[in-house]
Amino acid sequence: MAAEVQEGDVAIVGAGPVGLFAVFELGMLGIKAQLVDALDVVGGQCAALYPEKPIFDIPGLPEVMAADLVEQLKRQAEPFSPVYHLDQRVETLERQADGRWLLETSKGTRLLVRAVIIAGGVGAFGPNRPPIEGLEAFEASGAVRYMVTRREDFRDKRVVIAGGGDSALDWTLSLAELAAKVYVIHRRDKFRGAPESVARLKALAEDGRVVELVTPYQLGGLEGEDGGLDAVIARKLDGEERRLEADFLLPFFGLSMNLGPIAHWGLGLDQHHIKVAPATCATDAPGVYAIGDIATYEGKLKLILCGFSEAAMAAHAVRAFLHPDEELHWEYSTTRGVPGAA
Ligand code: FAD
């Protein structure tokens, strides 16, 4: 039996930093929102990919940990009591005869709303996984991970990092401070990262205490039983192998970006992004807006701060769409305060 339909004003697809801020901006205009996210936590890329990295370009916050930014955004949205539907992907978005939009999720949740804000980031993002036999068991046990959510997990452990880009470099430099050993497997001798990071990596490798470069090698296989990792096999193109005893493997081969179901919702797209009118973030479907990384227009910058601005513009456009005959008596937050906040 299909789940009961939950009615509301606005549904936000994606509870990343930009979707979270949209709750606040809508709330300030008297509009309540429900958020849906495929992940089981809010915060999007900040929460899933780099919670313990400091961000330096949020206005007014010279340095803020990604996880702390998410926490603050969640707090800022709280007075407006958003409803979160987490751990479920929005699969379909269909316009109804009365002009409202019906969203249905992978868990069968059905939302019927008057306007939709898509803040889906890079879509259903996931890591590029190495083609290694038996990988799933090691992923399930946590011995193979594609992101570092808690550095402490690696204290005094032997870690193999695979890859030659910024993530591989950054995490090598970071984990070298607490791990017992960090091997870096890369198929070339050259690394593609910030020159300063490459120089620091080389210095750590020369020092030889913790970091060891394993180049030019590729991931060859994993040894261990029932998901417990014993060793990572590194292999040269000519077949020569090295056995690296390890507790963890962290492959950093980039993200696969896939719009997922959003690509099939009939919206105008431009190279895997949703085309919007820059002044309103309106898509070409009435009542559907897109903000944050997923939205594109001429001059678009994929930055959190730009997403915040888009959230404000979309919220105002949504208000005008929902209440076309009501003039907005707009006030600064300093004048109005936050309705509902203590
Ligand atoms: P996201 O954070 O990607 O969130 C989108 C959410 O939508 C995700 O949680 C996803 O699960 C969900 N979603 C997608 N499709 C669906 C669906 N069909 N159903 C349900 N949910 C769905 N930016 C900066 O401004 N400064 C920085 O210093 C900075 N550093 C970065 C460092 C790293 C390592 C990375 C990877 C990114 C960095 N960024 C930085 C970029 C920044 O994280 C993004 O610009 C920001 O996360 C975009 O926010 P968003 O809310 O638009 O999308």
mmCIF file of C-alpha atoms and ligand atoms in Angstrom:
data_model
loop_
_atom_site.group_PDB
_atom_site.id
_atom_site.type_symbol
_atom_site.label_atom_id
_atom_site.label_comp_id
_atom_site.label_asym_id
_atom_site.label_seq_id
_atom_site.Cartn_x
_atom_site.Cartn_y
_atom_site.Cartn_z
ATOM 1 C CA MET A 1 0.000 0.000 0.000
ATOM 2 C CA ALA A 2 1.380 3.445 -0.887
ATOM 3 C CA ALA A 3 2.362 5.652 2.068
ATOM 4 C CA GLU A 4 0.045 8.465 3.080
ATOM 5 C CA VAL A 5 0.803 11.729 1.306
ATOM 6 C CA GLN A 6 2.273 14.453 3.520
ATOM 7 C CA GLU A 7 1.202 17.888 2.362
ATOM 8 C CA GLY A 8 3.199 21.067 2.820
ATOM 9 C CA ASP A 9 4.335 24.319 1.288
ATOM 10 C CA VAL A 10 7.892 23.563 0.246
ATOM 11 C CA ALA A 11 10.104 20.499 -0.077
ATOM 12 C CA ILE A 12 13.867 20.881 -0.241
ATOM 13 C CA VAL A 13 15.736 18.095 -1.990
ATOM 14 C CA GLY A 14 19.157 17.871 -0.335
ATOM 15 C CA ALA A 15 20.104 18.813 3.222
ATOM 16 C CA GLY A 16 23.621 20.015 2.460
ATOM 17 C CA PRO A 17 24.779 23.410 3.758
ATOM 18 C CA VAL A 18 22.763 25.232 1.114
ATOM 19 C CA GLY A 19 19.538 23.261 1.651
ATOM 20 C CA LEU A 20 19.863 23.836 5.406
ATOM 21 C CA PHE A 21 20.261 27.581 4.976
ATOM 22 C CA ALA A 22 17.244 27.646 2.653
ATOM 23 C CA VAL A 23 15.129 26.458 5.621
ATOM 24 C CA PHE A 24 16.180 29.574 7.519
ATOM 25 C CA GLU A 25 15.569 31.940 4.629
ATOM 26 C CA LEU A 26 12.128 30.448 3.942
ATOM 27 C CA GLY A 27 11.343 30.496 7.652
ATOM 28 C CA MET A 28 12.121 34.211 7.867
ATOM 29 C CA LEU A 29 9.471 34.702 5.181
ATOM 30 C CA GLY A 30 6.955 32.605 7.089
ATOM 31 C CA ILE A 31 7.295 29.466 4.957
ATOM 32 C CA LYS A 32 7.830 26.000 6.424
ATOM 33 C CA ALA A 33 9.966 23.402 4.690
ATOM 34 C CA GLN A 34 10.562 19.689 4.697
ATOM 35 C CA LEU A 35 13.983 18.376 3.700
ATOM 36 C CA VAL A 36 14.864 15.076 2.129
ATOM 37 C CA ASP A 37 18.374 13.675 1.894
ATOM 38 C CA ALA A 38 19.796 10.437 0.613
ATOM 39 C CA LEU A 39 22.416 10.473 3.382
ATOM 40 C CA ASP A 40 21.526 9.590 6.956
ATOM 41 C CA VAL A 41 23.030 12.837 8.240
ATOM 42 C CA VAL A 42 22.551 16.451 7.253
ATOM 43 C CA GLY A 43 25.402 18.574 5.899
ATOM 44 C CA GLY A 44 25.990 17.153 2.403
ATOM 45 C CA GLN A 45 29.620 17.231 1.281
ATOM 46 C CA CYS A 46 30.716 19.059 4.451
ATOM 47 C CA ALA A 47 29.443 16.224 6.635
ATOM 48 C CA ALA A 48 30.230 13.293 4.400
ATOM 49 C CA LEU A 49 33.517 14.244 2.793
ATOM 50 C CA TYR A 50 35.432 16.665 4.994
ATOM 51 C CA PRO A 51 33.867 17.158 8.428
ATOM 52 C CA GLU A 52 37.223 17.717 10.136
ATOM 53 C CA LYS A 53 38.649 20.128 7.569
ATOM 54 C CA PRO A 54 38.645 23.841 8.296
ATOM 55 C CA ILE A 55 36.846 26.108 5.808
ATOM 56 C CA PHE A 56 38.344 29.572 5.453
ATOM 57 C CA ASP A 57 35.968 31.392 3.115
ATOM 58 C CA ILE A 58 32.695 31.641 4.987
ATOM 59 C CA PRO A 59 32.089 35.379 5.507
ATOM 60 C CA GLY A 60 32.520 36.376 9.120
ATOM 61 C CA LEU A 61 34.027 33.049 10.152
ATOM 62 C CA PRO A 62 37.781 33.214 9.475
ATOM 63 C CA GLU A 63 38.113 29.480 10.136
ATOM 64 C CA VAL A 64 35.368 26.955 10.774
ATOM 65 C CA MET A 65 35.429 23.151 10.787
ATOM 66 C CA ALA A 66 33.015 21.810 8.170
ATOM 67 C CA ALA A 67 31.186 19.763 10.838
ATOM 68 C CA ASP A 68 30.813 22.850 13.041
ATOM 69 C CA LEU A 69 29.418 24.881 10.153
ATOM 70 C CA VAL A 70 26.795 22.189 9.578
ATOM 71 C CA GLU A 71 25.931 22.170 13.283
ATOM 72 C CA GLN A 72 25.473 25.938 13.273
ATOM 73 C CA LEU A 73 23.337 25.841 10.127
ATOM 74 C CA LYS A 74 21.168 23.171 11.719
ATOM 75 C CA ARG A 75 20.820 25.341 14.826
ATOM 76 C CA GLN A 76 19.955 28.364 12.720
ATOM 77 C CA ALA A 77 17.158 26.376 11.027
ATOM 78 C CA GLU A 78 15.754 24.966 14.287
ATOM 79 C CA PRO A 79 13.339 27.820 15.152
ATOM 80 C CA PHE A 80 11.450 26.930 11.978
ATOM 81 C CA SER A 81 11.042 23.248 12.968
ATOM 82 C CA PRO A 82 11.970 21.713 9.641
ATOM 83 C CA VAL A 83 10.902 18.127 9.061
ATOM 84 C CA TYR A 84 13.827 15.932 8.013
ATOM 85 C CA HIS A 85 13.330 12.823 5.902
ATOM 86 C CA LEU A 86 16.839 11.344 5.909
ATOM 87 C CA ASP A 87 18.390 8.202 4.469
ATOM 88 C CA GLN A 88 16.082 8.310 1.462
ATOM 89 C CA ARG A 89 16.577 9.553 -2.038
ATOM 90 C CA VAL A 90 13.910 11.511 -3.892
ATOM 91 C CA GLU A 91 13.233 9.291 -6.888
ATOM 92 C CA THR A 92 10.413 11.082 -8.672
ATOM 93 C CA LEU A 93 9.079 14.604 -8.983
ATOM 94 C CA GLU A 94 5.758 14.884 -10.785
ATOM 95 C CA ARG A 95 3.474 17.813 -11.412
ATOM 96 C CA GLN A 96 -0.121 17.194 -10.390
ATOM 97 C CA ALA A 97 -3.253 18.452 -12.128
ATOM 98 C CA ASP A 98 -3.658 21.200 -9.484
ATOM 99 C CA GLY A 99 -0.130 22.488 -10.130
ATOM 100 C CA ARG A 100 1.367 21.019 -6.952
ATOM 101 C CA TRP A 101 4.379 18.718 -6.987
ATOM 102 C CA LEU A 102 4.465 15.135 -5.753
ATOM 103 C CA LEU A 103 7.819 13.817 -4.589
ATOM 104 C CA GLU A 104 8.344 10.158 -3.835
ATOM 105 C CA THR A 105 11.397 8.786 -2.058
ATOM 106 C CA SER A 106 13.235 5.477 -2.091
ATOM 107 C CA LYS A 107 11.585 4.681 1.269
ATOM 108 C CA GLY A 108 8.117 5.376 -0.083
ATOM 109 C CA THR A 109 7.677 8.771 1.628
ATOM 110 C CA ARG A 110 5.331 10.924 -0.470
ATOM 111 C CA LEU A 111 5.326 14.704 -0.197
ATOM 112 C CA LEU A 112 2.801 16.927 -1.935
ATOM 113 C CA VAL A 113 3.993 20.525 -2.011
ATOM 114 C CA ARG A 114 3.394 23.791 -3.787
ATOM 115 C CA ALA A 115 7.060 24.548 -4.458
ATOM 116 C CA VAL A 116 10.293 22.595 -4.559
ATOM 117 C CA ILE A 117 13.859 23.750 -3.998
ATOM 118 C CA ILE A 118 16.462 21.358 -5.338
ATOM 119 C CA ALA A 119 19.706 21.682 -3.376
ATOM 120 C CA GLY A 120 21.079 18.338 -4.483
ATOM 121 C CA GLY A 121 24.754 19.339 -4.751
ATOM 122 C CA VAL A 122 26.583 17.075 -7.130
ATOM 123 C CA GLY A 123 23.636 14.710 -7.019
ATOM 124 C CA ALA A 124 24.031 11.245 -5.659
ATOM 125 C CA PHE A 125 27.746 11.463 -5.092
ATOM 126 C CA GLY A 126 29.939 8.505 -4.362
ATOM 127 C CA PRO A 127 33.601 7.613 -4.437
ATOM 128 C CA ASN A 128 35.276 6.008 -7.425
ATOM 129 C CA ARG A 129 35.950 2.499 -6.111
ATOM 130 C CA PRO A 130 39.061 0.547 -7.115
ATOM 131 C CA PRO A 131 38.359 -2.625 -9.093
ATOM 132 C CA ILE A 132 39.617 -5.067 -6.457
ATOM 133 C CA GLU A 133 38.226 -8.517 -5.921
ATOM 134 C CA GLY A 134 36.466 -9.003 -2.576
ATOM 135 C CA LEU A 135 36.458 -5.251 -1.870
ATOM 136 C CA GLU A 136 32.896 -5.234 -0.441
ATOM 137 C CA ALA A 137 33.794 -7.217 2.711
ATOM 138 C CA PHE A 138 36.585 -4.772 3.547
ATOM 139 C CA GLU A 139 34.298 -1.810 2.887
ATOM 140 C CA ALA A 140 31.638 -3.283 5.154
ATOM 141 C CA SER A 141 34.114 -3.742 8.028
ATOM 142 C CA GLY A 142 35.454 -0.196 7.619
ATOM 143 C CA ALA A 143 38.976 -1.380 6.735
ATOM 144 C CA VAL A 144 38.545 0.304 3.347
ATOM 145 C CA ARG A 145 37.198 3.844 3.589
ATOM 146 C CA TYR A 146 36.725 6.632 1.095
ATOM 147 C CA MET A 147 36.603 9.470 3.566
ATOM 148 C CA VAL A 148 38.024 10.354 6.931
ATOM 149 C CA THR A 149 35.295 11.344 9.304
ATOM 150 C CA ARG A 150 37.369 10.837 12.491
ATOM 151 C CA ARG A 151 41.146 11.160 12.431
ATOM 152 C CA GLU A 152 41.419 9.451 15.811
ATOM 153 C CA ASP A 153 40.406 6.120 14.212
ATOM 154 C CA PHE A 154 43.844 6.068 12.617
ATOM 155 C CA ARG A 155 45.966 6.783 15.686
ATOM 156 C CA ASP A 156 48.897 4.318 15.858
ATOM 157 C CA LYS A 157 47.501 2.396 12.864
ATOM 158 C CA ARG A 158 49.141 1.396 9.586
ATOM 159 C CA VAL A 159 47.377 3.172 6.744
ATOM 160 C CA VAL A 160 47.701 2.798 2.987
ATOM 161 C CA ILE A 161 46.561 5.832 1.016
ATOM 162 C CA ALA A 162 46.070 5.369 -2.721
ATOM 163 C CA GLY A 163 45.920 8.265 -5.185
ATOM 164 C CA GLY A 164 47.943 11.267 -6.249
ATOM 165 C CA GLY A 165 45.582 14.230 -5.965
ATOM 166 C CA ASP A 166 44.726 16.770 -3.294
ATOM 167 C CA SER A 167 42.728 14.414 -1.055
ATOM 168 C CA ALA A 168 45.504 11.808 -1.021
ATOM 169 C CA LEU A 169 48.080 14.478 -0.231
ATOM 170 C CA ASP A 170 46.007 16.282 2.407
ATOM 171 C CA TRP A 171 45.155 13.112 4.294
ATOM 172 C CA THR A 172 48.709 11.817 4.127
ATOM 173 C CA LEU A 173 49.958 15.035 5.710
ATOM 174 C CA SER A 174 47.193 14.989 8.288
ATOM 175 C CA LEU A 175 47.365 11.308 9.278
ATOM 176 C CA ALA A 176 51.176 11.355 9.378
ATOM 177 C CA GLU A 177 50.744 13.287 12.635
ATOM 178 C CA LEU A 178 49.126 10.341 14.419
ATOM 179 C CA ALA A 179 49.347 7.108 12.415
ATOM 180 C CA ALA A 180 52.099 4.533 12.989
ATOM 181 C CA LYS A 181 52.779 4.247 9.253
ATOM 182 C CA VAL A 182 51.360 5.847 6.103
ATOM 183 C CA TYR A 183 52.140 4.273 2.725
ATOM 184 C CA VAL A 184 51.185 6.313 -0.327
ATOM 185 C CA ILE A 185 50.579 4.265 -3.457
ATOM 186 C CA HIS A 186 50.509 6.236 -6.687
ATOM 187 C CA ARG A 187 50.915 5.081 -10.266
ATOM 188 C CA ARG A 188 53.277 7.936 -11.105
ATOM 189 C CA ASP A 189 56.208 9.553 -9.306
ATOM 190 C CA LYS A 190 54.597 12.975 -9.701
ATOM 191 C CA PHE A 191 51.713 14.139 -7.493
ATOM 192 C CA ARG A 192 49.000 16.511 -8.676
ATOM 193 C CA GLY A 193 48.456 18.652 -5.638
ATOM 194 C CA ALA A 194 49.198 22.098 -4.313
ATOM 195 C CA PRO A 195 52.995 22.606 -4.671
ATOM 196 C CA GLU A 196 53.345 23.305 -0.950
ATOM 197 C CA SER A 197 51.614 20.024 -0.066
ATOM 198 C CA VAL A 198 53.779 18.096 -2.525
ATOM 199 C CA ALA A 199 56.906 19.627 -0.962
ATOM 200 C CA ARG A 200 55.721 18.676 2.536
ATOM 201 C CA LEU A 201 54.953 15.138 1.380
ATOM 202 C CA LYS A 202 58.430 14.750 -0.121
ATOM 203 C CA ALA A 203 60.008 16.058 3.087
ATOM 204 C CA LEU A 204 58.026 13.596 5.207
ATOM 205 C CA ALA A 205 58.973 10.740 2.886
ATOM 206 C CA GLU A 206 62.664 11.685 3.062
ATOM 207 C CA ASP A 207 62.432 11.820 6.825
ATOM 208 C CA GLY A 208 61.231 8.208 6.504
ATOM 209 C CA ARG A 209 59.781 7.735 9.976
ATOM 210 C CA VAL A 210 56.071 7.512 9.127
ATOM 211 C CA VAL A 211 55.461 8.239 5.451
ATOM 212 C CA GLU A 212 56.695 5.974 2.655
ATOM 213 C CA LEU A 213 55.980 6.605 -1.020
ATOM 214 C CA VAL A 214 55.191 3.494 -3.028
ATOM 215 C CA THR A 215 55.541 4.687 -6.643
ATOM 216 C CA PRO A 216 55.009 3.896 -9.482
ATOM 217 C CA TYR A 217 52.635 1.242 -8.199
ATOM 218 C CA GLN A 218 48.915 0.605 -8.392
ATOM 219 C CA LEU A 219 46.534 -1.148 -6.066
ATOM 220 C CA GLY A 220 46.828 -4.868 -6.767
ATOM 221 C CA GLY A 221 44.708 -6.552 -4.102
ATOM 222 C CA LEU A 222 43.832 -6.959 -0.457
ATOM 223 C CA GLU A 223 44.743 -9.721 2.008
ATOM 224 C CA GLY A 224 42.733 -10.603 5.067
ATOM 225 C CA GLU A 225 39.716 -12.557 6.223
ATOM 226 C CA ASP A 226 36.150 -11.635 7.111
ATOM 227 C CA GLY A 227 36.775 -7.985 6.345
ATOM 228 C CA GLY A 228 39.824 -7.750 8.623
ATOM 229 C CA LEU A 229 42.675 -6.276 6.597
ATOM 230 C CA ASP A 230 46.170 -7.784 6.902
ATOM 231 C CA ALA A 231 47.932 -6.297 3.900
ATOM 232 C CA VAL A 232 47.532 -4.277 0.736
ATOM 233 C CA ILE A 233 49.237 -5.539 -2.393
ATOM 234 C CA ALA A 234 50.833 -2.859 -4.560
ATOM 235 C CA ARG A 235 51.660 -3.838 -8.117
ATOM 236 C CA LYS A 236 53.858 -2.301 -10.808
ATOM 237 C CA LEU A 237 52.852 -2.360 -14.452
ATOM 238 C CA ASP A 238 55.446 -5.098 -15.093
ATOM 239 C CA GLY A 239 53.762 -7.233 -12.418
ATOM 240 C CA GLU A 240 56.319 -6.733 -9.633
ATOM 241 C CA GLU A 241 54.522 -6.709 -6.272
ATOM 242 C CA ARG A 242 55.010 -5.286 -2.793
ATOM 243 C CA ARG A 243 53.092 -6.481 0.260
ATOM 244 C CA LEU A 244 52.276 -3.622 2.643
ATOM 245 C CA GLU A 245 51.039 -4.695 6.063
ATOM 246 C CA ALA A 246 48.142 -2.412 6.912
ATOM 247 C CA ASP A 247 45.057 -1.862 9.052
ATOM 248 C CA PHE A 248 43.302 0.539 6.671
ATOM 249 C CA LEU A 249 43.193 1.349 2.973
ATOM 250 C CA LEU A 250 42.006 4.811 1.945
ATOM 251 C CA PRO A 251 41.592 5.027 -1.841
ATOM 252 C CA PHE A 252 41.244 8.641 -3.037
ATOM 253 C CA PHE A 253 40.379 8.313 -6.710
ATOM 254 C CA GLY A 254 37.912 11.181 -6.845
ATOM 255 C CA LEU A 255 34.175 11.301 -6.751
ATOM 256 C CA SER A 256 31.791 9.984 -9.294
ATOM 257 C CA MET A 257 29.193 12.640 -9.784
ATOM 258 C CA ASN A 258 25.890 11.452 -10.907
ATOM 259 C CA LEU A 259 22.735 13.493 -10.868
ATOM 260 C CA GLY A 260 20.879 10.268 -10.215
ATOM 261 C CA PRO A 261 17.099 10.477 -10.515
ATOM 262 C CA ILE A 262 17.179 14.305 -10.764
ATOM 263 C CA ALA A 263 18.376 13.927 -14.363
ATOM 264 C CA HIS A 264 15.021 12.375 -15.250
ATOM 265 C CA TRP A 265 12.714 15.021 -13.825
ATOM 266 C CA GLY A 266 12.385 16.856 -17.137
ATOM 267 C CA LEU A 267 14.263 19.992 -16.006
ATOM 268 C CA GLY A 268 16.517 21.952 -18.345
ATOM 269 C CA LEU A 269 20.086 20.780 -17.765
ATOM 270 C CA ASP A 270 23.514 21.987 -18.756
ATOM 271 C CA GLN A 271 26.295 19.444 -18.345
ATOM 272 C CA HIS A 272 24.788 17.653 -15.327
ATOM 273 C CA HIS A 273 23.632 20.856 -13.660
ATOM 274 C CA ILE A 274 20.185 22.436 -13.513
ATOM 275 C CA LYS A 275 19.858 25.652 -15.475
ATOM 276 C CA VAL A 276 18.327 28.472 -13.448
ATOM 277 C CA ALA A 277 17.494 32.151 -13.844
ATOM 278 C CA PRO A 278 20.189 33.856 -11.752
ATOM 279 C CA ALA A 279 17.875 36.412 -10.123
ATOM 280 C CA THR A 280 15.388 33.865 -8.782
ATOM 281 C CA CYS A 281 17.041 30.436 -9.126
ATOM 282 C CA ALA A 282 13.873 29.353 -10.947
ATOM 283 C CA THR A 283 14.183 26.339 -13.219
ATOM 284 C CA ASP A 284 12.071 25.991 -16.329
ATOM 285 C CA ALA A 285 9.353 24.184 -14.327
ATOM 286 C CA PRO A 286 6.856 26.416 -12.490
ATOM 287 C CA GLY A 287 7.447 26.346 -8.730
ATOM 288 C CA VAL A 288 10.719 24.410 -8.969
ATOM 289 C CA TYR A 289 13.952 26.161 -7.982
ATOM 290 C CA ALA A 290 17.559 24.962 -7.800
ATOM 291 C CA ILE A 291 20.344 26.321 -5.598
ATOM 292 C CA GLY A 292 23.877 25.455 -4.519
ATOM 293 C CA ASP A 293 26.293 23.252 -6.441
ATOM 294 C CA ILE A 294 23.578 21.732 -8.599
ATOM 295 C CA ALA A 295 22.419 25.069 -10.059
ATOM 296 C CA THR A 296 24.139 26.705 -12.992
ATOM 297 C CA TYR A 297 23.997 30.091 -14.700
ATOM 298 C CA GLU A 298 26.543 32.339 -16.342
ATOM 299 C CA GLY A 299 29.281 33.201 -13.871
ATOM 300 C CA LYS A 300 28.262 30.563 -11.329
ATOM 301 C CA LEU A 301 30.785 29.890 -8.558
ATOM 302 C CA LYS A 302 30.483 26.584 -6.739
ATOM 303 C CA LEU A 303 31.068 27.962 -3.281
ATOM 304 C CA ILE A 304 29.069 27.609 -0.113
ATOM 305 C CA LEU A 305 28.784 31.365 0.237
ATOM 306 C CA CYS A 306 27.248 31.675 -3.249
ATOM 307 C CA GLY A 307 24.826 28.871 -2.358
ATOM 308 C CA PHE A 308 23.742 30.856 0.702
ATOM 309 C CA SER A 309 22.966 33.859 -1.460
ATOM 310 C CA GLU A 310 21.030 31.667 -3.886
ATOM 311 C CA ALA A 311 19.044 30.255 -0.953
ATOM 312 C CA ALA A 312 17.964 33.805 -0.038
ATOM 313 C CA MET A 313 17.020 34.668 -3.606
ATOM 314 C CA ALA A 314 15.114 31.411 -4.128
ATOM 315 C CA ALA A 315 13.252 31.861 -0.827
ATOM 316 C CA HIS A 316 12.022 35.285 -1.934
ATOM 317 C CA ALA A 317 11.038 33.907 -5.337
ATOM 318 C CA VAL A 318 9.191 31.017 -3.674
ATOM 319 C CA ARG A 319 7.308 33.462 -1.479
ATOM 320 C CA ALA A 320 6.240 35.512 -4.495
ATOM 321 C CA PHE A 321 5.194 32.296 -6.243
ATOM 322 C CA LEU A 322 3.147 31.043 -3.295
ATOM 323 C CA HIS A 323 1.577 34.411 -2.480
ATOM 324 C CA PRO A 324 1.482 36.378 -5.739
ATOM 325 C CA ASP A 325 -1.087 38.846 -4.422
ATOM 326 C CA GLU A 326 0.545 39.589 -1.091
ATOM 327 C CA GLU A 327 3.000 42.422 -0.974
ATOM 328 C CA LEU A 328 6.078 41.607 1.043
ATOM 329 C CA HIS A 329 6.696 43.802 4.042
ATOM 330 C CA TRP A 330 10.376 43.025 4.225
ATOM 331 C CA GLU A 331 12.553 43.741 7.236
ATOM 332 C CA TYR A 332 16.170 43.077 8.145
ATOM 333 C CA SER A 333 16.709 40.234 10.618
ATOM 334 C CA THR A 334 18.055 42.844 13.051
ATOM 335 C CA THR A 335 14.654 44.545 12.998
ATOM 336 C CA ARG A 336 12.483 41.485 12.882
ATOM 337 C CA GLY A 337 14.452 39.021 14.992
ATOM 338 C CA VAL A 338 13.967 35.330 14.338
ATOM 339 C CA PRO A 339 10.312 34.372 14.748
ATOM 340 C CA GLY A 340 10.010 31.485 17.181
ATOM 341 C CA ALA A 341 13.579 31.737 18.499
ATOM 342 C CA ALA A 342 14.099 32.207 22.226
HETATM 343 P P1 FAD B 1 25.964 19.232 -1.112
HETATM 344 O O1 FAD B 1 26.814 19.625 0.033
HETATM 345 O O2 FAD B 1 26.558 18.379 -2.173
HETATM 346 O O3 FAD B 1 24.648 18.551 -0.563
HETATM 347 C C1 FAD B 1 23.695 18.030 -1.449
HETATM 348 C C2 FAD B 1 22.879 16.968 -0.744
HETATM 349 O O4 FAD B 1 21.842 16.552 -1.627
HETATM 350 C C3 FAD B 1 23.681 15.708 -0.419
HETATM 351 O O5 FAD B 1 23.610 15.471 0.983
HETATM 352 C C4 FAD B 1 23.008 14.602 -1.244
HETATM 353 O O6 FAD B 1 22.927 13.380 -0.519
HETATM 354 C C5 FAD B 1 21.601 15.178 -1.447
HETATM 355 N N1 FAD B 1 20.932 14.648 -2.634
HETATM 356 C C6 FAD B 1 21.337 14.648 -3.924
HETATM 357 N N2 FAD B 1 20.414 14.084 -4.721
HETATM 358 C C7 FAD B 1 19.401 13.718 -3.888
HETATM 359 C C8 FAD B 1 18.131 13.062 -4.097
HETATM 360 N N3 FAD B 1 17.711 12.692 -5.334
HETATM 361 N N4 FAD B 1 17.365 12.810 -3.022
HETATM 362 C C9 FAD B 1 17.755 13.182 -1.759
HETATM 363 N N5 FAD B 1 18.931 13.807 -1.516
HETATM 364 C C10 FAD B 1 19.719 14.063 -2.572
HETATM 365 N N6 FAD B 1 33.296 25.147 -0.634
HETATM 366 C C11 FAD B 1 33.610 26.369 -0.109
HETATM 367 O O7 FAD B 1 32.864 27.322 -0.252
HETATM 368 N N7 FAD B 1 34.762 26.515 0.621
HETATM 369 C C12 FAD B 1 35.628 25.476 0.852
HETATM 370 O O8 FAD B 1 36.684 25.672 1.471
HETATM 371 C C13 FAD B 1 35.315 24.195 0.325
HETATM 372 N N8 FAD B 1 36.135 23.132 0.530
HETATM 373 C C14 FAD B 1 35.774 21.911 0.028
HETATM 374 C C15 FAD B 1 36.596 20.809 0.274
HETATM 375 C C16 FAD B 1 36.267 19.561 -0.216
HETATM 376 C C17 FAD B 1 37.175 18.392 0.069
HETATM 377 C C18 FAD B 1 35.085 19.410 -1.006
HETATM 378 C C19 FAD B 1 34.708 18.054 -1.560
HETATM 379 C C20 FAD B 1 34.266 20.496 -1.262
HETATM 380 C C21 FAD B 1 34.590 21.753 -0.748
HETATM 381 N N9 FAD B 1 33.786 22.857 -0.983
HETATM 382 C C22 FAD B 1 34.113 24.071 -0.437
HETATM 383 C C23 FAD B 1 32.569 22.768 -1.812
HETATM 384 C C24 FAD B 1 31.324 22.738 -0.912
HETATM 385 O O9 FAD B 1 31.373 21.634 -0.030
HETATM 386 C C25 FAD B 1 30.100 22.680 -1.800
HETATM 387 O O10 FAD B 1 30.058 23.847 -2.580
HETATM 388 C C26 FAD B 1 28.839 22.586 -0.929
HETATM 389 O O11 FAD B 1 28.828 21.402 -0.168
HETATM 390 C C27 FAD B 1 27.603 22.646 -1.812
HETATM 391 O O12 FAD B 1 26.504 22.572 -0.967
HETATM 392 P P2 FAD B 1 25.107 22.020 -1.489
HETATM 393 O O13 FAD B 1 24.200 22.082 -0.284
HETATM 394 O O14 FAD B 1 24.743 22.725 -2.730
HETATM 395 O O15 FAD B 1 25.372 20.522 -1.915
#
